[in-house]
Amino acid sequence: MWEILSEGMLGFIVMVDSTRPETFREARSILETFRAYAPTPYVVTANKQDMENAWEVEDMRVALRLDPKIKLLPCNATSKDDVKKVLLELLYSILAEMEVNDQ
């Protein structure tokens, strides 16, 4: 199914629940799978950053083994502004990639 989803993909977002560290391993697996099928721009979001028990974004970066140049954005998925910010970051990443490929 992942292969079918990745066909023609310009980019992707992986949203990780920052209050549930037991899901971090699965998130890493999803990232590795999509990067293998479609080497496209992506952003990772640390959802539920408004919750008291949320992991700090930089601690999540370490747990997810994300390279420092990968965007890891704090987010509250119920916030229109947060979701807009995440989508715009992905769009900017896709546009930058397209410019590089056009040169």
Short mmCIF file of N, CA, C and O in Angstrom, two decimals:
data_model
loop_
_atom_site.label_atom_id
_atom_site.label_comp_id
_atom_site.label_asym_id
_atom_site.label_seq_id
_atom_site.Cartn_x
_atom_site.Cartn_y
_atom_site.Cartn_z
N MET A 1 0.82 -1.19 0.00
CA MET A 1 0.00 0.00 0.00
C MET A 1 0.86 1.26 0.00
O MET A 1 0.53 2.24 -0.66
N TRP A 2 1.99 1.25 0.75
CA TRP A 2 2.84 2.44 0.82
C TRP A 2 3.36 2.81 -0.56
O TRP A 2 3.46 3.98 -0.90
N GLU A 3 3.70 1.78 -1.35
CA GLU A 3 4.22 2.04 -2.70
C GLU A 3 3.18 2.75 -3.56
O GLU A 3 3.50 3.70 -4.28
N ILE A 4 1.94 2.33 -3.46
CA ILE A 4 0.86 2.95 -4.22
C ILE A 4 0.66 4.40 -3.77
O ILE A 4 0.51 5.31 -4.59
N LEU A 5 0.69 4.62 -2.47
CA LEU A 5 0.53 5.98 -1.95
C LEU A 5 1.65 6.91 -2.38
O LEU A 5 1.45 8.11 -2.54
N SER A 6 2.82 6.35 -2.58
CA SER A 6 3.97 7.20 -2.90
C SER A 6 4.09 7.55 -4.38
O SER A 6 4.86 8.43 -4.74
N GLU A 7 3.32 6.91 -5.24
CA GLU A 7 3.38 7.19 -6.67
C GLU A 7 2.99 8.64 -6.96
O GLU A 7 1.91 9.09 -6.59
N GLY A 8 3.88 9.38 -7.62
CA GLY A 8 3.59 10.76 -7.99
C GLY A 8 3.63 11.74 -6.84
O GLY A 8 3.27 12.90 -7.00
N MET A 9 4.06 11.30 -5.69
CA MET A 9 4.06 12.15 -4.50
C MET A 9 5.12 13.26 -4.63
O MET A 9 6.25 12.99 -5.02
N LEU A 10 4.74 14.49 -4.36
CA LEU A 10 5.67 15.61 -4.40
C LEU A 10 6.31 15.88 -3.06
O LEU A 10 7.35 16.52 -2.97
N GLY A 11 5.69 15.41 -2.00
CA GLY A 11 6.20 15.61 -0.65
C GLY A 11 5.25 14.95 0.33
O GLY A 11 4.18 14.49 -0.05
N PHE A 12 5.66 14.93 1.59
CA PHE A 12 4.78 14.33 2.59
C PHE A 12 5.04 14.92 3.98
O PHE A 12 6.06 15.54 4.22
N ILE A 13 4.05 14.69 4.84
CA ILE A 13 4.11 15.13 6.23
C ILE A 13 3.92 13.89 7.10
O ILE A 13 3.04 13.07 6.84
N VAL A 14 4.77 13.77 8.11
CA VAL A 14 4.58 12.71 9.11
C VAL A 14 4.26 13.41 10.43
O VAL A 14 5.06 14.20 10.93
N MET A 15 3.07 13.15 10.93
CA MET A 15 2.64 13.75 12.19
C MET A 15 2.85 12.74 13.31
O MET A 15 2.36 11.62 13.25
N VAL A 16 3.60 13.15 14.32
CA VAL A 16 3.93 12.28 15.44
C VAL A 16 3.28 12.82 16.70
O VAL A 16 3.35 14.02 16.99
N ASP A 17 2.65 11.95 17.45
CA ASP A 17 2.01 12.32 18.71
C ASP A 17 3.10 12.51 19.77
O ASP A 17 3.71 11.54 20.21
N SER A 18 3.36 13.74 20.13
CA SER A 18 4.45 14.03 21.06
C SER A 18 4.14 13.65 22.51
O SER A 18 5.00 13.77 23.38
N THR A 19 2.95 13.15 22.76
CA THR A 19 2.60 12.68 24.11
C THR A 19 2.70 11.16 24.22
O THR A 19 2.48 10.61 25.29
N ARG A 20 3.04 10.49 23.11
CA ARG A 20 3.09 9.02 23.10
C ARG A 20 4.42 8.53 22.53
O ARG A 20 4.49 8.15 21.36
N PRO A 21 5.46 8.52 23.34
CA PRO A 21 6.77 8.10 22.85
C PRO A 21 6.79 6.66 22.34
O PRO A 21 7.66 6.30 21.54
N GLU A 22 5.83 5.86 22.74
CA GLU A 22 5.79 4.48 22.25
C GLU A 22 5.48 4.41 20.75
O GLU A 22 5.68 3.38 20.12
N THR A 23 5.04 5.52 20.17
CA THR A 23 4.75 5.56 18.72
C THR A 23 5.94 6.06 17.90
O THR A 23 5.88 6.04 16.67
N PHE A 24 6.99 6.50 18.55
CA PHE A 24 8.13 7.09 17.84
C PHE A 24 8.81 6.08 16.92
O PHE A 24 9.23 6.41 15.82
N ARG A 25 8.92 4.82 17.36
CA ARG A 25 9.57 3.80 16.53
C ARG A 25 8.77 3.59 15.23
O ARG A 25 9.35 3.49 14.15
N GLU A 26 7.46 3.56 15.34
CA GLU A 26 6.62 3.40 14.14
C GLU A 26 6.76 4.61 13.22
O GLU A 26 6.83 4.46 12.00
N ALA A 27 6.85 5.80 13.79
CA ALA A 27 7.03 7.01 12.99
C ALA A 27 8.35 6.95 12.23
O ALA A 27 8.42 7.31 11.05
N ARG A 28 9.41 6.48 12.90
CA ARG A 28 10.71 6.33 12.22
C ARG A 28 10.59 5.35 11.06
O ARG A 28 11.14 5.57 9.98
N SER A 29 9.87 4.28 11.27
CA SER A 29 9.67 3.28 10.23
C SER A 29 8.91 3.87 9.03
O SER A 29 9.26 3.61 7.88
N ILE A 30 7.89 4.64 9.30
CA ILE A 30 7.12 5.28 8.23
C ILE A 30 8.00 6.24 7.45
O ILE A 30 7.97 6.26 6.21
N LEU A 31 8.81 7.02 8.15
CA LEU A 31 9.72 7.95 7.48
C LEU A 31 10.69 7.20 6.57
O LEU A 31 10.89 7.59 5.41
N GLU A 32 11.28 6.14 7.06
CA GLU A 32 12.23 5.36 6.27
C GLU A 32 11.56 4.74 5.05
O GLU A 32 12.13 4.73 3.95
N THR A 33 10.34 4.26 5.22
CA THR A 33 9.61 3.65 4.11
C THR A 33 9.32 4.66 3.02
O THR A 33 9.61 4.43 1.85
N PHE A 34 8.76 5.80 3.39
CA PHE A 34 8.44 6.81 2.39
C PHE A 34 9.69 7.37 1.72
O PHE A 34 9.70 7.63 0.52
N ARG A 35 10.76 7.56 2.48
CA ARG A 35 11.99 8.06 1.87
C ARG A 35 12.54 7.05 0.87
O ARG A 35 13.12 7.43 -0.14
N ALA A 36 12.35 5.77 1.12
CA ALA A 36 12.82 4.74 0.19
C ALA A 36 11.98 4.72 -1.09
O ALA A 36 12.52 4.58 -2.18
N TYR A 37 10.68 4.86 -0.96
CA TYR A 37 9.79 4.83 -2.12
C TYR A 37 9.81 6.13 -2.92
O TYR A 37 9.70 6.11 -4.14
N ALA A 38 9.90 7.24 -2.23
CA ALA A 38 9.81 8.54 -2.90
C ALA A 38 10.75 9.52 -2.20
O ALA A 38 10.39 10.09 -1.16
N PRO A 39 11.94 9.72 -2.75
CA PRO A 39 12.88 10.66 -2.12
C PRO A 39 12.45 12.10 -2.38
O PRO A 39 13.03 12.82 -3.20
N THR A 40 11.38 12.51 -1.74
CA THR A 40 10.80 13.83 -1.91
C THR A 40 10.93 14.63 -0.62
O THR A 40 11.19 14.08 0.44
N PRO A 41 10.72 15.95 -0.70
CA PRO A 41 10.76 16.75 0.52
C PRO A 41 9.67 16.30 1.51
O PRO A 41 8.62 15.80 1.11
N TYR A 42 9.99 16.50 2.77
CA TYR A 42 9.00 16.17 3.79
C TYR A 42 9.25 17.00 5.04
O TYR A 42 10.33 17.56 5.23
N VAL A 43 8.23 17.09 5.86
CA VAL A 43 8.35 17.71 7.18
C VAL A 43 7.76 16.76 8.20
O VAL A 43 6.91 15.92 7.88
N VAL A 44 8.22 16.88 9.41
CA VAL A 44 7.72 16.08 10.52
C VAL A 44 7.09 17.06 11.51
O VAL A 44 7.65 18.12 11.78
N THR A 45 5.93 16.71 12.01
CA THR A 45 5.28 17.56 12.99
C THR A 45 5.19 16.86 14.34
O THR A 45 4.94 15.66 14.41
N ALA A 46 5.43 17.62 15.37
CA ALA A 46 5.29 17.14 16.75
C ALA A 46 3.92 17.62 17.22
O ALA A 46 3.75 18.75 17.66
N ASN A 47 2.93 16.74 17.07
CA ASN A 47 1.56 17.11 17.41
C ASN A 47 1.33 17.09 18.92
O ASN A 47 2.07 16.47 19.67
N LYS A 48 0.31 17.79 19.34
CA LYS A 48 -0.12 17.89 20.74
C LYS A 48 0.90 18.64 21.60
O LYS A 48 1.06 18.35 22.78
N GLN A 49 1.57 19.61 21.01
CA GLN A 49 2.55 20.38 21.76
C GLN A 49 1.90 21.26 22.82
O GLN A 49 2.59 21.78 23.69
N ASP A 50 0.59 21.39 22.77
CA ASP A 50 -0.14 22.16 23.77
C ASP A 50 -0.42 21.35 25.04
O ASP A 50 -0.85 21.89 26.05
N MET A 51 -0.12 20.06 25.00
CA MET A 51 -0.39 19.20 26.14
C MET A 51 0.77 19.25 27.15
O MET A 51 1.93 19.39 26.77
N GLU A 52 0.44 19.10 28.41
CA GLU A 52 1.42 19.19 29.49
C GLU A 52 2.49 18.09 29.40
O GLU A 52 3.65 18.32 29.71
N ASN A 53 2.11 16.90 28.97
CA ASN A 53 3.04 15.78 28.94
C ASN A 53 3.73 15.59 27.58
O ASN A 53 4.33 14.55 27.31
N ALA A 54 3.67 16.61 26.72
CA ALA A 54 4.30 16.53 25.40
C ALA A 54 5.82 16.58 25.53
O ALA A 54 6.36 17.33 26.35
N TRP A 55 6.49 15.79 24.72
CA TRP A 55 7.95 15.83 24.67
C TRP A 55 8.38 17.14 24.02
O TRP A 55 7.70 17.67 23.15
N GLU A 56 9.54 17.62 24.43
CA GLU A 56 10.12 18.80 23.79
C GLU A 56 10.50 18.43 22.35
O GLU A 56 10.91 17.30 22.09
N VAL A 57 10.38 19.40 21.46
CA VAL A 57 10.65 19.15 20.04
C VAL A 57 12.07 18.62 19.83
O VAL A 57 12.27 17.65 19.09
N GLU A 58 13.06 19.21 20.47
CA GLU A 58 14.44 18.75 20.25
C GLU A 58 14.69 17.36 20.83
O GLU A 58 15.49 16.60 20.30
N ASP A 59 13.99 17.01 21.90
CA ASP A 59 14.08 15.65 22.43
C ASP A 59 13.46 14.65 21.45
O ASP A 59 13.98 13.54 21.27
N MET A 60 12.39 15.06 20.81
CA MET A 60 11.77 14.21 19.80
C MET A 60 12.71 14.04 18.61
O MET A 60 12.79 12.95 18.03
N ARG A 61 13.40 15.10 18.23
CA ARG A 61 14.36 15.01 17.11
C ARG A 61 15.38 13.90 17.38
O ARG A 61 15.68 13.09 16.52
N VAL A 62 15.88 13.86 18.61
CA VAL A 62 16.87 12.84 18.99
C VAL A 62 16.21 11.45 18.95
O VAL A 62 16.77 10.51 18.37
N ALA A 63 15.04 11.33 19.54
CA ALA A 63 14.36 10.03 19.59
C ALA A 63 14.00 9.52 18.19
O ALA A 63 14.06 8.31 17.94
N LEU A 64 13.65 10.43 17.29
CA LEU A 64 13.29 10.05 15.92
C LEU A 64 14.50 9.92 15.01
O LEU A 64 14.36 9.54 13.85
N ARG A 65 15.67 10.29 15.55
CA ARG A 65 16.93 10.24 14.78
C ARG A 65 16.85 11.09 13.52
O ARG A 65 17.26 10.67 12.44
N LEU A 66 16.31 12.28 13.67
CA LEU A 66 16.17 13.19 12.53
C LEU A 66 17.42 14.03 12.36
O LEU A 66 17.94 14.57 13.33
N ASP A 67 17.84 14.15 11.14
CA ASP A 67 18.95 15.03 10.79
C ASP A 67 18.56 16.47 11.14
O ASP A 67 17.40 16.84 10.99
N PRO A 68 19.51 17.29 11.60
CA PRO A 68 19.18 18.67 11.96
C PRO A 68 18.56 19.49 10.83
O PRO A 68 17.83 20.45 11.08
N LYS A 69 18.83 19.13 9.57
CA LYS A 69 18.27 19.91 8.47
C LYS A 69 16.82 19.54 8.13
O LYS A 69 16.18 20.24 7.37
N ILE A 70 16.31 18.46 8.72
CA ILE A 70 14.91 18.08 8.51
C ILE A 70 14.04 18.95 9.41
O ILE A 70 14.30 19.10 10.60
N LYS A 71 12.99 19.50 8.82
CA LYS A 71 12.09 20.36 9.59
C LYS A 71 11.23 19.52 10.52
O LYS A 71 10.51 18.63 10.08
N LEU A 72 11.32 19.82 11.81
CA LEU A 72 10.47 19.21 12.84
C LEU A 72 9.72 20.36 13.49
O LEU A 72 10.31 21.17 14.22
N LEU A 73 8.44 20.45 13.19
CA LEU A 73 7.64 21.59 13.60
C LEU A 73 6.70 21.26 14.74
O LEU A 73 5.99 20.26 14.69
N PRO A 74 6.65 22.13 15.76
CA PRO A 74 5.64 21.94 16.81
C PRO A 74 4.27 22.20 16.21
O PRO A 74 4.12 23.04 15.32
N CYS A 75 3.28 21.48 16.70
CA CYS A 75 1.95 21.60 16.10
C CYS A 75 0.87 21.20 17.10
O CYS A 75 1.09 20.42 17.99
N ASN A 76 -0.28 21.79 16.88
CA ASN A 76 -1.52 21.35 17.50
C ASN A 76 -2.47 21.17 16.33
O ASN A 76 -2.89 22.15 15.72
N ALA A 77 -2.78 19.94 15.98
CA ALA A 77 -3.55 19.65 14.77
C ALA A 77 -4.94 20.25 14.77
O ALA A 77 -5.58 20.32 13.72
N THR A 78 -5.42 20.71 15.91
CA THR A 78 -6.73 21.35 15.95
C THR A 78 -6.62 22.87 15.74
O THR A 78 -7.64 23.55 15.70
N SER A 79 -5.41 23.36 15.60
CA SER A 79 -5.18 24.79 15.36
C SER A 79 -5.03 25.06 13.87
O SER A 79 -4.08 24.57 13.24
N LYS A 80 -5.93 25.83 13.34
CA LYS A 80 -5.88 26.17 11.92
C LYS A 80 -4.56 26.83 11.54
O LYS A 80 -3.96 26.51 10.51
N ASP A 81 -4.06 27.71 12.39
CA ASP A 81 -2.79 28.40 12.10
C ASP A 81 -1.61 27.43 12.10
O ASP A 81 -0.72 27.54 11.26
N ASP A 82 -1.58 26.49 13.05
CA ASP A 82 -0.50 25.51 13.10
C ASP A 82 -0.50 24.63 11.85
O ASP A 82 0.55 24.37 11.26
N VAL A 83 -1.68 24.17 11.45
CA VAL A 83 -1.79 23.31 10.27
C VAL A 83 -1.37 24.08 9.03
O VAL A 83 -0.64 23.56 8.18
N LYS A 84 -1.78 25.32 8.94
CA LYS A 84 -1.39 26.17 7.81
C LYS A 84 0.13 26.32 7.75
O LYS A 84 0.73 26.21 6.68
N LYS A 85 0.76 26.53 8.89
CA LYS A 85 2.22 26.67 8.95
C LYS A 85 2.91 25.41 8.45
O LYS A 85 3.87 25.48 7.67
N VAL A 86 2.43 24.25 8.88
CA VAL A 86 3.02 22.97 8.46
C VAL A 86 2.87 22.80 6.95
O VAL A 86 3.83 22.45 6.25
N LEU A 87 1.68 23.05 6.43
CA LEU A 87 1.45 22.90 5.00
C LEU A 87 2.30 23.86 4.18
O LEU A 87 2.86 23.48 3.14
N LEU A 88 2.44 25.09 4.66
CA LEU A 88 3.28 26.06 3.95
C LEU A 88 4.75 25.64 3.96
O LEU A 88 5.45 25.79 2.96
N GLU A 89 5.22 25.12 5.08
CA GLU A 89 6.61 24.64 5.15
C GLU A 89 6.85 23.52 4.14
O GLU A 89 7.88 23.50 3.47
N LEU A 90 5.89 22.61 4.02
CA LEU A 90 6.03 21.54 3.04
C LEU A 90 6.02 22.12 1.63
O LEU A 90 6.86 21.76 0.80
N LEU A 91 5.12 23.03 1.37
CA LEU A 91 5.04 23.66 0.05
C LEU A 91 6.35 24.37 -0.31
O LEU A 91 6.87 24.21 -1.42
N TYR A 92 6.90 25.12 0.63
CA TYR A 92 8.17 25.81 0.38
C TYR A 92 9.29 24.81 0.10
O TYR A 92 10.13 25.05 -0.77
N SER A 93 9.29 23.71 0.81
CA SER A 93 10.31 22.67 0.59
C SER A 93 10.17 22.05 -0.80
O SER A 93 11.17 21.80 -1.48
N ILE A 94 8.94 21.80 -1.22
CA ILE A 94 8.69 21.24 -2.55
C ILE A 94 9.13 22.23 -3.63
O ILE A 94 9.81 21.85 -4.59
N LEU A 95 8.77 23.49 -3.47
CA LEU A 95 9.16 24.51 -4.45
C LEU A 95 10.67 24.65 -4.54
O LEU A 95 11.23 24.77 -5.63
N ALA A 96 11.35 24.62 -3.41
CA ALA A 96 12.81 24.73 -3.41
C ALA A 96 13.43 23.54 -4.13
O ALA A 96 14.38 23.70 -4.91
N GLU A 97 12.89 22.36 -3.91
CA GLU A 97 13.38 21.14 -4.57
C GLU A 97 13.16 21.24 -6.08
O GLU A 97 14.02 20.86 -6.87
N MET A 98 12.01 21.75 -6.49
CA MET A 98 11.71 21.89 -7.91
C MET A 98 12.67 22.89 -8.58
O MET A 98 13.10 22.66 -9.71
N GLU A 99 12.99 23.96 -7.88
CA GLU A 99 13.94 24.95 -8.43
C GLU A 99 15.32 24.34 -8.62
O GLU A 99 15.96 24.57 -9.62
N VAL A 100 15.76 23.55 -7.66
CA VAL A 100 17.06 22.89 -7.75
C VAL A 100 17.09 21.93 -8.94
O VAL A 100 18.05 21.88 -9.70
N ASN A 101 16.00 21.18 -9.12
CA ASN A 101 15.93 20.20 -10.21
C ASN A 101 15.82 20.85 -11.59
O ASN A 101 16.21 20.25 -12.57
N ASP A 102 15.28 22.08 -11.65
CA ASP A 102 15.15 22.79 -12.90
C ASP A 102 16.48 23.38 -13.40
O ASP A 102 16.62 23.71 -14.56
N GLN A 103 17.43 23.50 -12.51
CA GLN A 103 18.71 24.13 -12.87
C GLN A 103 19.63 23.18 -13.57
O GLN A 103 19.65 22.06 -13.60
#
